[in-house]
Short mmCIF file of C-alpha atoms and ligand atoms in Angstrom, two decimals:
data_model
loop_
_atom_site.label_atom_id
_atom_site.label_comp_id
_atom_site.label_asym_id
_atom_site.label_seq_id
_atom_site.Cartn_x
_atom_site.Cartn_y
_atom_site.Cartn_z
CA MET A 244 8.30 6.93 -13.74
CA SER A 245 10.32 3.98 -14.93
CA GLY A 246 14.06 3.93 -14.93
CA HIS A 247 15.85 4.53 -11.74
CA GLY A 248 18.17 7.38 -10.90
CA THR A 249 21.28 7.27 -8.77
CA ALA A 250 21.07 5.06 -5.68
CA LEU A 251 20.88 6.96 -2.39
CA PRO A 252 22.56 4.96 0.38
CA MET A 253 21.44 6.03 3.85
CA THR A 254 22.49 5.03 7.36
CA ALA A 255 20.44 5.03 10.56
CA HIS A 256 22.34 5.37 13.83
CA LYS A 257 21.22 4.51 17.33
CA SER A 258 18.83 7.35 18.04
CA GLY A 259 16.49 9.02 20.31
CA PRO A 260 14.56 9.27 22.37
CA LEU A 261 11.96 10.08 19.69
CA ARG A 262 9.63 12.87 20.78
CA GLY A 263 6.97 15.05 19.17
CA THR A 264 4.17 14.74 16.63
CA ALA A 265 4.42 12.56 13.54
CA SER A 266 1.98 13.89 10.95
CA VAL A 267 2.25 11.39 8.12
CA PRO A 268 1.09 12.10 4.54
CA GLY A 269 -2.15 11.05 2.85
CA ASP A 270 -3.14 7.46 2.28
CA LYS A 271 -1.62 6.01 -0.88
CA SER A 272 -4.50 3.66 -1.71
CA ILE A 273 -7.11 6.38 -1.28
CA SER A 274 -5.01 8.94 -3.19
CA HIS A 275 -4.78 6.70 -6.28
CA ARG A 276 -8.50 6.02 -6.14
CA ALA A 277 -9.46 9.70 -5.65
CA LEU A 278 -7.64 10.57 -8.90
CA ILE A 279 -9.04 7.59 -10.81
CA PHE A 280 -12.65 7.98 -9.67
CA GLY A 281 -12.36 11.73 -10.19
CA ALA A 282 -11.29 11.04 -13.79
CA MET A 283 -14.35 8.80 -14.28
CA ALA A 284 -16.84 11.32 -12.91
CA VAL A 285 -18.39 14.08 -15.00
CA GLY A 286 -17.22 17.46 -13.67
CA GLU A 287 -14.74 18.67 -11.08
CA THR A 288 -13.56 16.53 -8.16
CA ARG A 289 -11.63 18.37 -5.44
CA ILE A 290 -9.08 16.46 -3.41
CA THR A 291 -7.32 17.59 -0.24
CA GLY A 292 -4.55 15.75 1.60
CA LEU A 293 -3.45 13.91 -1.56
CA LEU A 294 -0.23 11.96 -1.11
CA GLU A 295 2.27 13.67 -3.40
CA GLY A 296 4.49 10.61 -3.60
CA GLN A 297 5.87 9.41 -6.92
CA ASP A 298 3.38 6.51 -7.22
CA VAL A 299 0.40 8.83 -6.98
CA LEU A 300 1.97 11.48 -9.23
CA ASP A 301 2.42 8.76 -11.85
CA THR A 302 -1.29 7.94 -11.60
CA ALA A 303 -2.13 11.65 -11.94
CA ARG A 304 -0.06 11.80 -15.13
CA ALA A 305 -1.80 8.69 -16.44
CA MET A 306 -5.24 10.21 -15.86
CA GLN A 307 -4.13 13.24 -17.88
CA ALA A 308 -3.01 10.95 -20.68
CA PHE A 309 -6.56 9.50 -20.80
CA GLY A 310 -8.05 12.99 -21.20
CA ALA A 311 -8.85 14.09 -17.63
CA VAL A 312 -7.49 17.46 -16.51
CA VAL A 313 -5.56 17.01 -13.26
CA GLN A 314 -4.18 20.13 -11.57
CA GLN A 315 -2.38 20.88 -8.35
CA GLN A 316 -4.00 23.88 -6.64
CA GLY A 317 -1.78 23.92 -3.53
CA PRO A 318 0.08 21.49 -1.26
CA GLY A 319 -2.02 18.30 -1.27
CA ALA A 320 -4.90 20.15 -2.96
CA TRP A 321 -5.76 18.89 -6.42
CA THR A 322 -8.65 19.10 -8.86
CA VAL A 323 -9.67 16.56 -11.48
CA GLN A 324 -11.96 17.40 -14.40
CA GLY A 325 -13.33 13.97 -15.20
CA VAL A 326 -14.34 12.58 -18.57
CA GLY A 327 -17.06 10.22 -17.33
CA VAL A 328 -17.36 6.41 -17.27
CA GLY A 329 -16.31 5.13 -20.70
CA GLY A 330 -14.99 8.58 -21.64
CA PHE A 331 -11.27 7.76 -21.66
CA SER A 332 -9.44 8.64 -24.86
CA GLU A 333 -6.53 6.59 -26.18
CA PRO A 334 -3.21 7.85 -24.78
CA ALA A 335 -0.70 9.00 -27.38
CA ASP A 336 2.18 7.26 -25.63
CA VAL A 337 3.07 4.40 -23.29
CA ILE A 338 1.63 4.69 -19.75
CA ASP A 339 4.53 4.51 -17.33
CA VAL A 340 3.34 3.78 -13.80
CA GLY A 341 6.81 3.67 -12.27
CA ASN A 342 7.02 1.52 -9.14
CA SER A 343 3.29 1.22 -8.52
CA GLY A 344 1.42 -2.09 -8.66
CA THR A 345 -1.71 -0.31 -7.50
CA GLY A 346 -1.41 2.24 -10.30
CA ALA A 347 -0.82 -0.44 -12.95
CA ARG A 348 -3.61 -2.76 -11.86
CA LEU A 349 -6.28 -0.17 -11.13
CA ILE A 350 -5.63 1.76 -14.34
CA MET A 351 -5.77 -1.47 -16.38
CA GLY A 352 -9.21 -2.13 -14.87
CA THR A 353 -10.28 1.43 -15.57
CA MET A 354 -9.53 1.28 -19.31
CA ALA A 355 -10.39 -2.40 -19.83
CA THR A 356 -13.98 -1.86 -20.95
CA THR A 357 -13.35 1.14 -23.20
CA PRO A 358 -12.31 0.40 -26.82
CA ILE A 359 -8.81 1.85 -26.63
CA THR A 360 -5.37 0.24 -26.78
CA VAL A 361 -2.88 1.09 -24.07
CA THR A 362 0.69 -0.05 -23.45
CA PHE A 363 1.81 -0.08 -19.81
CA THR A 364 5.31 -0.18 -18.40
CA GLY A 365 7.03 0.52 -15.10
CA ASP A 366 10.35 0.38 -13.30
CA ALA A 367 12.55 -2.70 -12.88
CA SER A 368 10.62 -3.75 -9.75
CA LEU A 369 7.17 -3.45 -11.34
CA ARG A 370 8.29 -5.19 -14.53
CA LYS A 371 8.90 -8.32 -12.43
CA ARG A 372 5.43 -8.37 -10.84
CA PRO A 373 2.55 -10.56 -12.07
CA MET A 374 -0.23 -8.82 -13.98
CA GLY A 375 -2.06 -12.04 -14.98
CA ARG A 376 -4.01 -11.83 -11.72
CA VAL A 377 -5.69 -8.76 -13.22
CA THR A 378 -5.71 -9.54 -16.93
CA ASP A 379 -7.28 -12.99 -16.32
CA PRO A 380 -10.51 -11.56 -14.85
CA LEU A 381 -10.43 -8.64 -17.30
CA SER A 382 -10.44 -11.13 -20.19
CA LEU A 383 -13.91 -12.23 -18.99
CA PHE A 384 -15.19 -8.75 -19.92
CA GLY A 385 -13.71 -9.22 -23.41
CA THR A 386 -10.43 -7.37 -22.76
CA GLN A 387 -7.24 -8.65 -24.40
CA ALA A 388 -3.75 -8.32 -22.97
CA TYR A 389 -0.36 -9.05 -24.52
CA GLY A 390 2.51 -8.96 -22.07
CA ARG A 391 5.89 -10.53 -21.52
CA LYS A 392 6.32 -14.09 -20.29
CA GLY A 393 4.46 -14.68 -17.01
CA GLY A 394 2.13 -11.74 -17.67
CA ARG A 395 4.84 -9.15 -17.00
CA LEU A 396 5.04 -5.51 -18.14
CA PRO A 397 5.50 -3.99 -20.66
CA MET A 398 2.03 -5.08 -21.65
CA THR A 399 -0.48 -3.89 -24.20
CA VAL A 400 -4.13 -3.98 -23.16
CA VAL A 401 -6.93 -3.78 -25.72
CA GLY A 402 -10.15 -2.60 -24.09
CA ALA A 403 -13.37 -4.48 -24.86
CA ALA A 404 -15.60 -2.75 -27.41
CA HIS A 405 -18.69 -4.68 -26.25
CA PRO A 406 -17.99 -5.60 -22.62
CA VAL A 407 -20.15 -8.10 -20.80
CA PRO A 408 -20.57 -8.01 -17.01
CA VAL A 409 -18.77 -10.69 -15.02
CA ARG A 410 -19.05 -12.70 -11.82
CA TYR A 411 -15.61 -13.34 -10.35
CA ALA A 412 -14.44 -15.06 -7.18
CA LEU A 413 -11.01 -13.71 -6.24
CA PRO A 414 -8.40 -16.51 -6.13
CA VAL A 415 -6.06 -14.30 -4.05
CA ALA A 416 -6.92 -11.85 -1.28
CA SER A 417 -6.10 -8.72 -3.27
CA ALA A 418 -7.76 -5.31 -3.13
CA GLN A 419 -5.97 -4.40 -6.34
CA VAL A 420 -7.58 -7.26 -8.25
CA LYS A 421 -10.97 -6.62 -6.65
CA SER A 422 -10.72 -2.94 -7.55
CA ALA A 423 -9.61 -3.63 -11.13
CA VAL A 424 -12.67 -5.84 -11.70
CA LEU A 425 -15.02 -3.28 -10.15
CA LEU A 426 -13.49 -0.46 -12.21
CA ALA A 427 -13.90 -2.52 -15.38
CA GLY A 428 -17.48 -3.34 -14.33
CA LEU A 429 -18.29 0.36 -14.29
CA ASN A 430 -18.40 0.48 -18.09
CA ALA A 431 -20.07 -2.91 -18.62
CA PRO A 432 -23.86 -3.10 -18.84
CA GLY A 433 -25.69 -5.01 -16.09
CA GLN A 434 -24.28 -6.25 -12.81
CA THR A 435 -20.68 -7.17 -12.13
CA VAL A 436 -20.17 -9.34 -9.05
CA VAL A 437 -16.89 -9.84 -7.16
CA ILE A 438 -16.66 -12.38 -4.36
CA GLU A 439 -13.86 -12.15 -1.83
CA ARG A 440 -13.39 -14.91 0.71
CA GLU A 441 -11.21 -12.77 2.97
CA PRO A 442 -12.03 -9.07 3.29
CA THR A 443 -9.39 -6.76 1.81
CA ARG A 444 -9.15 -2.97 1.97
CA ASP A 445 -12.53 -1.55 1.00
CA HIS A 446 -11.63 1.94 -0.22
CA SER A 447 -12.92 1.30 -3.75
CA GLU A 448 -16.31 0.20 -2.47
CA ARG A 449 -16.58 3.21 -0.13
CA MET A 450 -15.54 5.59 -2.86
CA LEU A 451 -17.81 4.08 -5.52
CA LEU A 452 -20.74 4.67 -3.17
CA GLY A 453 -19.49 8.21 -2.50
CA PHE A 454 -19.31 8.96 -6.24
CA GLY A 455 -22.91 7.73 -6.66
CA ALA A 456 -22.53 4.21 -8.06
CA GLU A 457 -25.03 1.51 -7.14
CA LEU A 458 -23.13 -1.07 -5.11
CA THR A 459 -24.07 -3.59 -2.44
CA VAL A 460 -21.89 -5.75 -0.19
CA GLU A 461 -23.49 -8.89 1.18
CA LYS A 462 -21.74 -10.99 3.81
CA THR A 463 -22.34 -14.66 2.97
CA ALA A 464 -20.79 -18.06 3.74
CA GLU A 465 -18.71 -17.63 0.52
CA GLY A 466 -17.39 -14.29 1.81
CA ASN A 467 -18.22 -10.73 0.77
CA VAL A 468 -20.37 -10.63 -2.36
CA ILE A 469 -19.95 -7.21 -3.97
CA THR A 470 -22.46 -6.30 -6.66
CA LEU A 471 -21.96 -3.24 -8.86
CA THR A 472 -24.50 -1.93 -11.36
CA GLY A 473 -22.68 -0.87 -14.51
CA GLN A 474 -22.75 2.36 -16.49
CA PRO A 475 -23.66 4.83 -13.76
CA GLU A 476 -22.98 8.51 -14.13
CA LEU A 477 -20.42 9.16 -11.41
CA ARG A 478 -20.87 12.52 -9.66
CA PRO A 479 -17.75 14.54 -8.79
CA GLN A 480 -16.92 14.70 -5.10
CA SER A 481 -14.83 16.52 -2.53
CA VAL A 482 -12.42 13.92 -1.20
CA ALA A 483 -10.46 14.57 2.02
CA VAL A 484 -7.73 11.91 2.00
CA PRO A 485 -6.99 10.64 5.52
CA ARG A 486 -3.41 9.95 6.65
CA ASP A 487 -1.83 6.66 5.63
CA PRO A 488 -1.81 3.98 8.38
CA SER A 489 0.87 2.10 6.42
CA SER A 490 3.15 5.15 6.59
CA ALA A 491 2.22 5.86 10.24
CA ALA A 492 3.50 2.34 10.99
CA PHE A 493 7.12 3.53 10.61
CA PRO A 494 7.21 6.29 13.25
CA VAL A 495 4.91 4.21 15.49
CA CYS A 496 7.20 1.17 15.37
CA ALA A 497 10.31 3.35 15.69
CA ALA A 498 8.92 4.87 18.91
CA LEU A 499 8.12 1.40 20.27
CA ILE A 500 11.72 0.20 19.89
CA VAL A 501 13.78 3.36 20.51
CA GLU A 502 14.38 3.73 24.23
CA GLY A 503 12.68 6.64 25.97
CA SER A 504 10.41 7.55 23.03
CA ASP A 505 6.98 9.11 23.44
CA ILE A 506 5.29 10.37 20.26
CA PHE A 507 1.87 11.49 19.05
CA VAL A 508 0.58 10.28 15.67
CA PRO A 509 -2.66 12.00 14.66
CA GLY A 510 -5.40 10.58 12.44
CA VAL A 511 -4.40 6.92 12.05
CA SER A 512 -7.01 4.81 10.25
CA GLN A 513 -8.95 2.34 12.33
CA ASN A 514 -10.61 0.88 9.23
CA LEU A 515 -10.86 -2.85 10.03
CA THR A 516 -9.44 -3.70 6.60
CA ARG A 517 -6.24 -1.72 7.41
CA ASN A 518 -5.58 -1.94 11.17
CA GLY A 519 -4.09 -5.44 11.57
CA LEU A 520 -0.62 -4.16 12.53
CA TYR A 521 -2.01 -2.07 15.37
CA LEU A 522 -3.95 -5.05 16.81
CA THR A 523 -0.80 -7.16 16.56
CA LEU A 524 1.42 -4.58 18.27
CA VAL A 525 -1.03 -4.29 21.17
CA GLU A 526 -1.04 -8.11 21.52
CA MET A 527 2.77 -8.00 21.69
CA GLY A 528 2.56 -5.58 24.61
CA ALA A 529 3.04 -2.26 22.80
CA GLU A 530 2.07 0.82 24.76
CA ILE A 531 -0.30 2.54 22.35
CA GLU A 532 -3.23 4.70 23.42
CA PHE A 533 -6.00 5.21 20.89
CA GLN A 534 -7.40 8.69 21.54
CA ASN A 535 -10.23 10.75 20.11
CA PRO A 536 -11.88 8.21 17.73
CA ARG A 537 -13.74 9.98 14.92
CA THR A 538 -14.43 9.92 11.17
CA GLU A 539 -12.15 11.76 8.72
CA GLY A 540 -12.54 11.66 4.96
CA GLY A 541 -15.12 8.89 5.39
CA GLU A 542 -12.68 6.68 7.33
CA PRO A 543 -12.68 5.87 11.05
CA VAL A 544 -9.50 7.32 12.59
CA ALA A 545 -7.91 7.83 16.02
CA ASP A 546 -4.89 9.74 17.36
CA LEU A 547 -2.15 7.48 18.68
CA ARG A 548 0.12 8.13 21.65
CA VAL A 549 3.00 5.70 21.42
CA ARG A 550 5.66 5.07 24.06
CA PHE A 551 8.83 2.99 24.05
CA SER A 552 7.79 -0.54 24.99
CA GLY A 553 10.82 -2.42 26.29
CA ASP A 554 9.09 -5.67 27.15
CA MET A 555 7.19 -6.64 24.02
CA LYS A 556 6.80 -10.39 23.43
CA GLY A 557 6.78 -12.31 20.16
CA ILE A 558 3.39 -13.75 19.12
CA GLU A 559 1.76 -15.91 16.44
CA VAL A 560 0.08 -13.48 14.06
CA PRO A 561 -3.27 -14.98 13.00
CA PRO A 562 -2.94 -15.78 9.26
CA ASP A 563 -6.44 -14.46 8.54
CA ARG A 564 -5.22 -11.04 9.66
CA ALA A 565 -2.78 -10.86 6.73
CA PRO A 566 -4.95 -8.86 4.29
CA SER A 567 -5.46 -6.11 6.89
CA MET A 568 -1.71 -5.65 7.44
CA ILE A 569 -0.17 -6.97 4.24
CA ASP A 570 2.11 -3.95 3.77
CA GLU A 571 3.16 -3.92 7.43
CA TYR A 572 4.99 -7.27 7.75
CA PRO A 573 8.41 -5.77 6.97
CA ILE A 574 8.18 -3.24 9.82
CA LEU A 575 6.51 -5.81 12.09
CA SER A 576 9.48 -8.09 11.58
CA VAL A 577 11.74 -5.25 12.80
CA VAL A 578 9.63 -4.85 15.95
CA ALA A 579 9.71 -8.65 16.32
CA ALA A 580 13.53 -8.56 16.27
CA CYS A 581 13.41 -6.14 19.25
CA ALA A 582 10.79 -8.17 21.16
CA THR A 583 11.49 -11.26 23.25
CA GLY A 584 10.77 -14.68 21.75
CA ARG A 585 9.48 -15.85 18.40
CA THR A 586 7.10 -13.91 16.19
CA VAL A 587 5.47 -16.25 13.70
CA MET A 588 3.99 -14.80 10.52
CA ARG A 589 2.15 -17.45 8.49
CA GLY A 590 -0.04 -17.14 5.41
CA VAL A 591 2.15 -14.38 3.98
CA LYS A 592 3.18 -15.68 0.55
CA GLU A 593 1.67 -12.57 -1.09
CA LEU A 594 4.73 -10.76 0.33
CA ARG A 595 6.79 -12.50 -2.33
CA VAL A 596 5.11 -10.53 -5.14
CA LYS A 597 5.20 -7.02 -3.69
CA GLU A 598 7.67 -4.30 -4.74
CA SER A 599 10.27 -6.93 -3.83
CA ASP A 600 10.14 -10.46 -2.41
CA ARG A 601 9.62 -9.06 1.07
CA ILE A 602 10.11 -12.36 2.92
CA ASP A 603 13.49 -12.79 1.31
CA ALA A 604 14.49 -9.11 1.63
CA MET A 605 13.63 -8.99 5.35
CA ALA A 606 15.13 -12.38 6.12
CA ARG A 607 18.48 -11.54 4.47
CA GLY A 608 18.70 -8.07 6.03
CA LEU A 609 17.73 -9.25 9.52
CA GLU A 610 20.27 -12.06 9.35
CA ALA A 611 22.95 -9.59 8.31
CA CYS A 612 22.00 -7.53 11.39
CA GLY A 613 22.46 -10.55 13.67
CA VAL A 614 18.84 -11.68 13.99
CA ARG A 615 17.85 -15.34 13.53
CA VAL A 616 14.99 -15.95 11.08
CA GLU A 617 13.28 -18.95 9.54
CA GLU A 618 11.28 -18.84 6.35
CA ASP A 619 9.39 -20.96 3.89
CA GLU A 620 7.30 -20.04 0.88
CA ASP A 621 4.40 -18.79 3.02
CA THR A 622 6.01 -18.07 6.41
CA LEU A 623 8.47 -15.76 8.16
CA ILE A 624 9.57 -16.44 11.74
CA VAL A 625 11.72 -13.91 13.60
CA HIS A 626 13.58 -14.87 16.77
CA GLY A 627 13.50 -11.69 18.83
CA LEU A 628 16.54 -10.62 20.83
CA GLY A 629 14.79 -8.19 23.14
CA ALA A 630 14.94 -4.39 23.31
CA GLY A 631 18.39 -2.90 22.70
CA ASN A 632 19.98 -6.24 21.80
CA VAL A 633 19.94 -6.26 17.98
CA PRO A 634 23.58 -6.04 16.82
CA GLY A 635 22.97 -4.20 13.49
CA GLY A 636 26.16 -3.12 11.74
CA ALA A 637 25.14 -4.26 8.24
CA THR A 638 24.18 -2.92 4.84
CA CYS A 639 20.76 -4.16 3.71
CA ALA A 640 19.61 -4.46 0.10
CA VAL A 641 16.35 -2.64 -0.62
CA HIS A 642 15.51 -4.06 -4.09
CA LEU A 643 13.67 -0.86 -5.14
CA ASP A 644 11.21 -1.37 -2.25
CA HIS A 645 10.27 1.68 -0.18
CA ARG A 646 8.97 -0.34 2.77
CA ILE A 647 12.12 -2.45 3.00
CA ALA A 648 14.21 0.73 3.02
CA MET A 649 12.16 2.37 5.79
CA SER A 650 12.03 -0.85 7.85
CA PHE A 651 15.81 -1.25 8.00
CA LEU A 652 16.33 2.44 8.72
CA VAL A 653 13.95 2.08 11.69
CA LEU A 654 15.92 -0.96 12.84
CA GLY A 655 19.12 1.07 12.71
CA MET A 656 17.60 3.65 15.10
CA ALA A 657 17.38 0.94 17.80
CA ALA A 658 20.27 -1.40 16.93
CA LYS A 659 23.64 -1.33 18.70
CA ARG A 660 25.53 -0.50 15.52
CA PRO A 661 24.36 1.54 12.50
CA VAL A 662 22.27 -0.02 9.73
CA THR A 663 22.74 1.14 6.15
CA VAL A 664 20.31 0.69 3.27
CA ASP A 665 21.86 0.53 -0.18
CA ASP A 666 19.20 2.82 -1.67
CA ALA A 667 16.72 5.02 0.18
CA SER A 668 15.43 6.73 -2.97
CA PRO A 669 12.33 4.45 -3.37
CA ILE A 670 10.96 5.93 -0.12
CA ALA A 671 9.80 8.86 -2.26
CA THR A 672 7.13 6.63 -3.84
CA SER A 673 4.98 6.57 -0.69
CA PHE A 674 6.51 8.71 2.09
CA PRO A 675 8.48 11.59 0.56
CA ILE A 676 8.85 13.37 3.94
CA PHE A 677 10.12 10.29 5.81
CA GLU A 678 13.68 11.54 6.35
CA GLY A 679 12.63 15.01 7.61
CA LEU A 680 9.81 13.65 9.74
CA MET A 681 11.97 11.03 11.44
CA THR A 682 14.93 13.34 12.04
CA GLY A 683 12.46 15.92 13.38
CA LEU A 684 11.41 13.35 15.99
CA GLY A 685 15.06 12.79 16.97
CA ALA A 686 16.25 10.01 14.68
CA THR A 687 19.79 10.10 13.33
CA LEU A 688 19.72 9.42 9.60
CA LYS A 689 22.68 10.19 7.39
CA ARG A 690 22.91 10.21 3.64
CA ASP A 691 26.08 8.41 2.60
CA LEU A 692 27.75 10.56 0.00
C1 S3P B 183 -3.34 -1.92 -2.35
C2 S3P B 183 -3.54 -3.26 -2.13
C3 S3P B 183 -2.49 -4.16 -1.61
C4 S3P B 183 -1.31 -3.40 -1.03
C5 S3P B 183 -0.91 -2.23 -1.87
C6 S3P B 183 -2.07 -1.26 -2.03
C7 S3P B 183 -4.46 -1.12 -2.88
O1 S3P B 183 -2.01 -4.96 -2.68
O2 S3P B 183 -0.21 -4.27 -0.85
O3 S3P B 183 0.18 -1.53 -1.29
O4 S3P B 183 -4.39 0.12 -2.83
O5 S3P B 183 -5.44 -1.72 -3.35
P1 S3P B 183 -2.76 -6.34 -3.10
O6 S3P B 183 -4.10 -5.99 -3.54
O7 S3P B 183 -1.93 -6.92 -4.20
O8 S3P B 183 -2.73 -7.17 -1.84
#
C-alpha cells in the first residue's frame, strides 16, 4: 500500500557463528504471477507457498478489485477464482501497488487489452520509477496511458477496446516488460511476439504454458523469440511456489562472511535465469555445496550447505550475467567488501531504476562503513578489505528499498562495529520473516527504539 508508516531503524552487531537451517519464503516473482494468472484463468487456482509479503498482498488485493476472488486458506495457501482472459471488470477505486514495480508493470499489462480504465499509484519509491518502458509497448496494442512527467505514477491506463497483436523487441533486459507485453497479448487476437536479446527470468513463459496457453520460445541470432497465441482459455492450476533465491541470498551471503558459520538453505532455485549470484560466489571462492538437485513447483532447485569462506577473492562479474542476478548486486557488493581485492560489476545501470538507485545507495553506505568504491552510470567497483576487516560503525540510508536494508544489516553482522539502517520496515515487502530467521541462525539484530 502507498504511504509509509513510521521508520524502523535497526542495527546489526558483529554476530555468529550462524548455524542451522534457513528456510526462506516463497519466490516473489512467481507469487505475483500465480495470483495474476490465477485471476485470468476460468475456475479455481490453488497456490501453496505463496510469499505473504506486502508486495504480493498488494497484487492479491488488486486482483480482487478486478473481480477475481482471492482467499487465504492457511499459511501460504491461497485460492483464486479467476474471471478468464478479458474478464476483468473496472475497479471502483485507484489500484495501489505499494512498493512493487513488478505488481505495477504486470498488472498494467494484464488490463491493457480489456476496455476498462484504471488509475495506478504506489509509494514514494514506486512513484519515482519509470513506467514508460511498459506503456510504450502497450500503446502498440492500442492502450493509452496518462501519467506524470517521465511516465511516473500516478497513471491512468485506458485498455484497448480492439487490441491488435504486436511484435516487440525489448530495448532493456527486463522480465517485467516482457511479462507485461505477454500478458497484454493474451487478450489480443493472433500472435504476439516478444524478442529478448538477453534472457531474463522466464517464470511468465513457464506459467503461461502451465495454464494452457500456446507459447513457443525460439533461440535465434536476435535472441529469444517468444510467440504467444492470443485469446486462449487459461485452465486453473495448482501452483507450488518454490523458495525465493533472491531472499536466500541474504542468509547465504551472511554465512559466507560471518566467521565460523555453517548453514543449510533448502530449495534454492537453480533456474539459469535466476542463479547468477551463486555462480559468482563460487567463482569468488565461496564454500557452497549444491545438494539434492530436483524439481519443485516446476523449477530446478537444490539444497545449499554454506560455510564461512574467509579467503574469497574479488572478481570481474561478466556483464552478460546481470539479468540473472539483477536483484543480488547489493548483497554481492557486501560480500565483495569482505573479500580480498576488487570486485568489478559492469553493465548494471538497471540498478539505478530499482526500488532505489542501488548503485548510489550501496556506494554511499559502503563508503560510510569504511569501504572504498568507484562508480559510474553503469558500473560499481568495490575494493574488498578481506574477511573481518570492514570497519562498519555507520548508519546507512535505505531509501524505501528492502534489499538495501537487508544488505547493510548483513554487513553489520560481519563488520568490526555495528551497522544501522535508518529504516528496516521495507523488508516486509519481500522477506517478512527476515529478522526472526536471521536471529534464529545467531545474528544479533536490534530494533532501535
Ligand atoms: C522481476 C523482474 C526484475 C526484478 C524484479 C522482479 C519480475 O525487474 O528486478 O525484482 O518478477 O519480473 P526488471 O524486469 O525491471 O529487471
